[in-house]
Amino acid sequence: MRMIVPFQAGSATDSAARVVGLRMGALLKQPVIVENRVGASGLIGAEAVVRAAPDGYTILLGTVSTQSVSVGLGSKMSFDPVRDLAPVGLIGASPYVLVSASRIAAKDLNAFVAEARAQPGKLTYASAGNASMANLAAQLLAYQAGIQLAHIPYKSSAQSVTDTINGTIALQFGSVMPVLPYVKNGALKALAVTGARRLPLLPDVPTVAESGLPGYRAELWMGLFAPKDTPADVLDRLSRTLNATLADREVADSLLAQGIQATPLDRRAFAGFVQAETAKWSKVVKDAGITGE
């Protein structure tokens, strides 16, 4: 059985796939081989699964980028992620951590929002580019809070973290693991996390929703998908196996160590989740005038 990961070896998605695949293989009593198919922001790997035989022996570890954001961006694809891939189940999600330099006056997100309202378009934030999830998360926050922020795209996450620490950048929507050490040592101040629930690695940091923007949620989620014509009984078995895998404490702890909160959803609930995420991010992309890069 092959699990296609559309990102490079050593990435967070690749690491999660290996943790999940190992346990799923044990439960299914057959090896699950993780195969990296890199390129086109994950779409090459996704297309490989679309073209695979619909027999349950080839599955995709898809993400919010490959399954939802790509639709909103109007990415040039030879397939439709919604039509051509059948949801199996959600693995989990990693939120962003909204961080600022410790010397910045704002002590929480409410104070930061108040400062942004007083200085429209003056406060800056970093991301990996216009089409990145970090930028989309910032755009959603700005819309819900009624503020204007200035986007500064970076090619290097290490440089953006450095510039946030020294105050060159006011705010960063940082991935959990790269910013966690700096939050722990006090170089960065964590204002909020962008997920639906608090992150156990930072239990005292509230969510954006708790900080006055109810309903806000922006996460790097990942889940399993199969070719569209895979039989229902096969999809059900894969979905049950995935949920049993995520119920294993060792698996959940291994994912959390990478900043990923295990979030089991059966395939029908996951299908609804993907549909809602696609609609949400398509609207953010359209309203912000974002195009693919």
PDB file of N, CA, C and O in Angstrom, residues 113-143:
ATOM      1  N   VAL A 113      -4.772  44.528  18.045  1.00  0.00           N
ATOM      2  CA  VAL A 113      -5.840  44.964  17.144  1.00  0.00           C
ATOM      3  C   VAL A 113      -6.144  46.451  17.360  1.00  0.00           C
ATOM      4  O   VAL A 113      -6.328  47.213  16.395  1.00  0.00           O
ATOM      5  N   ALA A 114      -6.180  46.870  18.618  1.00  0.00           N
ATOM      6  CA  ALA A 114      -6.426  48.285  18.914  1.00  0.00           C
ATOM      7  C   ALA A 114      -5.330  49.164  18.317  1.00  0.00           C
ATOM      8  O   ALA A 114      -5.602  50.236  17.757  1.00  0.00           O
ATOM      9  N   GLU A 115      -4.097  48.706  18.418  1.00  0.00           N
ATOM     10  CA  GLU A 115      -2.973  49.457  17.853  1.00  0.00           C
ATOM     11  C   GLU A 115      -3.072  49.513  16.329  1.00  0.00           C
ATOM     12  O   GLU A 115      -2.805  50.559  15.717  1.00  0.00           O
ATOM     13  N   ALA A 116      -3.475  48.402  15.721  1.00  0.00           N
ATOM     14  CA  ALA A 116      -3.618  48.367  14.259  1.00  0.00           C
ATOM     15  C   ALA A 116      -4.728  49.296  13.786  1.00  0.00           C
ATOM     16  O   ALA A 116      -4.613  49.929  12.732  1.00  0.00           O
ATOM     17  N   ARG A 117      -5.801  49.378  14.550  1.00  0.00           N
ATOM     18  CA  ARG A 117      -6.899  50.283  14.179  1.00  0.00           C
ATOM     19  C   ARG A 117      -6.466  51.739  14.264  1.00  0.00           C
ATOM     20  O   ARG A 117      -6.936  52.581  13.505  1.00  0.00           O
ATOM     21  N   ALA A 118      -5.575  52.016  15.187  1.00  0.00           N
ATOM     22  CA  ALA A 118      -5.089  53.390  15.348  1.00  0.00           C
ATOM     23  C   ALA A 118      -4.074  53.771  14.278  1.00  0.00           C
ATOM     24  O   ALA A 118      -3.831  54.964  14.048  1.00  0.00           O
ATOM     25  N   GLN A 119      -3.486  52.754  13.619  1.00  0.00           N
ATOM     26  CA  GLN A 119      -2.470  53.001  12.590  1.00  0.00           C
ATOM     27  C   GLN A 119      -2.775  52.159  11.350  1.00  0.00           C
ATOM     28  O   GLN A 119      -2.057  51.199  11.059  1.00  0.00           O
ATOM     29  N   PRO A 120      -3.836  52.464  10.628  1.00  0.00           N
ATOM     30  CA  PRO A 120      -4.228  51.619   9.485  1.00  0.00           C
ATOM     31  C   PRO A 120      -3.101  51.442   8.466  1.00  0.00           C
ATOM     32  O   PRO A 120      -2.523  52.416   7.986  1.00  0.00           O
ATOM     33  N   GLY A 121      -2.797  50.178   8.187  1.00  0.00           N
ATOM     34  CA  GLY A 121      -1.798  49.857   7.174  1.00  0.00           C
ATOM     35  C   GLY A 121      -0.359  50.066   7.582  1.00  0.00           C
ATOM     36  O   GLY A 121       0.548  49.885   6.761  1.00  0.00           O
ATOM     37  N   LYS A 122      -0.116  50.408   8.834  1.00  0.00           N
ATOM     38  CA  LYS A 122       1.251  50.682   9.285  1.00  0.00           C
ATOM     39  C   LYS A 122       1.942  49.461   9.888  1.00  0.00           C
ATOM     40  O   LYS A 122       3.153  49.292   9.753  1.00  0.00           O
ATOM     41  N   LEU A 123       1.189  48.611  10.582  1.00  0.00           N
ATOM     42  CA  LEU A 123       1.805  47.453  11.229  1.00  0.00           C
ATOM     43  C   LEU A 123       2.023  46.337  10.213  1.00  0.00           C
ATOM     44  O   LEU A 123       1.168  46.048   9.375  1.00  0.00           O
ATOM     45  N   THR A 124       3.183  45.703  10.289  1.00  0.00           N
ATOM     46  CA  THR A 124       3.592  44.725   9.288  1.00  0.00           C
ATOM     47  C   THR A 124       3.511  43.294   9.807  1.00  0.00           C
ATOM     48  O   THR A 124       3.586  43.049  11.007  1.00  0.00           O
ATOM     49  N   TYR A 125       3.379  42.367   8.863  1.00  0.00           N
ATOM     50  CA  TYR A 125       3.456  40.945   9.208  1.00  0.00           C
ATOM     51  C   TYR A 125       4.200  40.218   8.098  1.00  0.00           C
ATOM     52  O   TYR A 125       4.191  40.638   6.941  1.00  0.00           O
ATOM     53  N   ALA A 126       4.826  39.116   8.472  1.00  0.00           N
ATOM     54  CA  ALA A 126       5.629  38.338   7.531  1.00  0.00           C
ATOM     55  C   ALA A 126       4.891  37.072   7.103  1.00  0.00           C
ATOM     56  O   ALA A 126       4.094  36.513   7.853  1.00  0.00           O
ATOM     57  N   SER A 127       5.166  36.627   5.886  1.00  0.00           N
ATOM     58  CA  SER A 127       4.699  35.311   5.432  1.00  0.00           C
ATOM     59  C   SER A 127       5.630  34.825   4.340  1.00  0.00           C
ATOM     60  O   SER A 127       6.528  35.546   3.897  1.00  0.00           O
ATOM     61  N   ALA A 128       5.395  33.603   3.882  1.00  0.00           N
ATOM     62  CA  ALA A 128       6.231  33.013   2.838  1.00  0.00           C
ATOM     63  C   ALA A 128       5.796  33.405   1.435  1.00  0.00           C
ATOM     64  O   ALA A 128       6.362  32.928   0.453  1.00  0.00           O
ATOM     65  N   GLY A 129       4.775  34.275   1.316  1.00  0.00           N
ATOM     66  CA  GLY A 129       4.333  34.706  -0.007  1.00  0.00           C
ATOM     67  C   GLY A 129       2.839  34.929  -0.061  1.00  0.00           C
ATOM     68  O   GLY A 129       2.094  34.533   0.843  1.00  0.00           O
ATOM     69  N   ASN A 130       2.364  35.548  -1.141  1.00  0.00           N
ATOM     70  CA  ASN A 130       0.950  35.905  -1.270  1.00  0.00           C
ATOM     71  C   ASN A 130       0.017  34.718  -1.135  1.00  0.00           C
ATOM     72  O   ASN A 130      -1.058  34.819  -0.545  1.00  0.00           O
ATOM     73  N   ALA A 131       0.394  33.587  -1.721  1.00  0.00           N
ATOM     74  CA  ALA A 131      -0.487  32.421  -1.730  1.00  0.00           C
ATOM     75  C   ALA A 131      -0.255  31.494  -0.543  1.00  0.00           C
ATOM     76  O   ALA A 131      -0.853  30.422  -0.468  1.00  0.00           O
ATOM     77  N   SER A 132       0.603  31.895   0.391  1.00  0.00           N
ATOM     78  CA  SER A 132       0.895  31.030   1.540  1.00  0.00           C
ATOM     79  C   SER A 132      -0.267  31.033   2.528  1.00  0.00           C
ATOM     80  O   SER A 132      -1.037  32.000   2.625  1.00  0.00           O
ATOM     81  N   MET A 133      -0.399  29.949   3.289  1.00  0.00           N
ATOM     82  CA  MET A 133      -1.448  29.880   4.299  1.00  0.00           C
ATOM     83  C   MET A 133      -1.258  30.938   5.374  1.00  0.00           C
ATOM     84  O   MET A 133      -2.231  31.452   5.930  1.00  0.00           O
ATOM     85  N   ALA A 134      -0.012  31.298   5.676  1.00  0.00           N
ATOM     86  CA  ALA A 134       0.225  32.335   6.685  1.00  0.00           C
ATOM     87  C   ALA A 134      -0.378  33.664   6.231  1.00  0.00           C
ATOM     88  O   ALA A 134      -0.967  34.396   7.043  1.00  0.00           O
ATOM     89  N   ASN A 135      -0.244  33.987   4.947  1.00  0.00           N
ATOM     90  CA  ASN A 135      -0.848  35.216   4.446  1.00  0.00           C
ATOM     91  C   ASN A 135      -2.369  35.130   4.461  1.00  0.00           C
ATOM     92  O   ASN A 135      -3.052  36.090   4.827  1.00  0.00           O
ATOM     93  N   LEU A 136      -2.910  33.982   4.073  1.00  0.00           N
ATOM     94  CA  LEU A 136      -4.366  33.821   4.093  1.00  0.00           C
ATOM     95  C   LEU A 136      -4.902  33.940   5.523  1.00  0.00           C
ATOM     96  O   LEU A 136      -5.961  34.536   5.752  1.00  0.00           O
ATOM     97  N   ALA A 137      -4.166  33.384   6.479  1.00  0.00           N
ATOM     98  CA  ALA A 137      -4.571  33.491   7.884  1.00  0.00           C
ATOM     99  C   ALA A 137      -4.587  34.948   8.332  1.00  0.00           C
ATOM    100  O   ALA A 137      -5.489  35.383   9.057  1.00  0.00           O
ATOM    101  N   ALA A 138      -3.589  35.707   7.889  1.00  0.00           N
ATOM    102  CA  ALA A 138      -3.520  37.130   8.236  1.00  0.00           C
ATOM    103  C   ALA A 138      -4.655  37.909   7.575  1.00  0.00           C
ATOM    104  O   ALA A 138      -5.256  38.799   8.194  1.00  0.00           O
ATOM    105  N   GLN A 139      -4.945  37.583   6.335  1.00  0.00           N
ATOM    106  CA  GLN A 139      -6.027  38.261   5.628  1.00  0.00           C
ATOM    107  C   GLN A 139      -7.369  38.010   6.311  1.00  0.00           C
ATOM    108  O   GLN A 139      -8.203  38.912   6.437  1.00  0.00           O
ATOM    109  N   LEU A 140      -7.573  36.768   6.755  1.00  0.00           N
ATOM    110  CA  LEU A 140      -8.815  36.431   7.458  1.00  0.00           C
ATOM    111  C   LEU A 140      -8.910  37.189   8.777  1.00  0.00           C
ATOM    112  O   LEU A 140      -9.970  37.709   9.136  1.00  0.00           O
ATOM    113  N   LEU A 141      -7.793  37.270   9.498  1.00  0.00           N
ATOM    114  CA  LEU A 141      -7.768  38.011  10.760  1.00  0.00           C
ATOM    115  C   LEU A 141      -8.072  39.492  10.523  1.00  0.00           C
ATOM    116  O   LEU A 141      -8.883  40.098  11.240  1.00  0.00           O
ATOM    117  N   ALA A 142      -7.431  40.079   9.522  1.00  0.00           N
ATOM    118  CA  ALA A 142      -7.636  41.500   9.228  1.00  0.00           C
ATOM    119  C   ALA A 142      -9.096  41.780   8.876  1.00  0.00           C
ATOM    120  O   ALA A 142      -9.679  42.780   9.322  1.00  0.00           O
ATOM    121  N   TYR A 143      -9.701  40.886   8.101  1.00  0.00           N
ATOM    122  CA  TYR A 143     -11.100  41.060   7.707  1.00  0.00           C
ATOM    123  C   TYR A 143     -12.020  40.989   8.923  1.00  0.00           C
ATOM    124  O   TYR A 143     -12.881  41.856   9.120  1.00  0.00           O
TER     125      TYR A 143
END
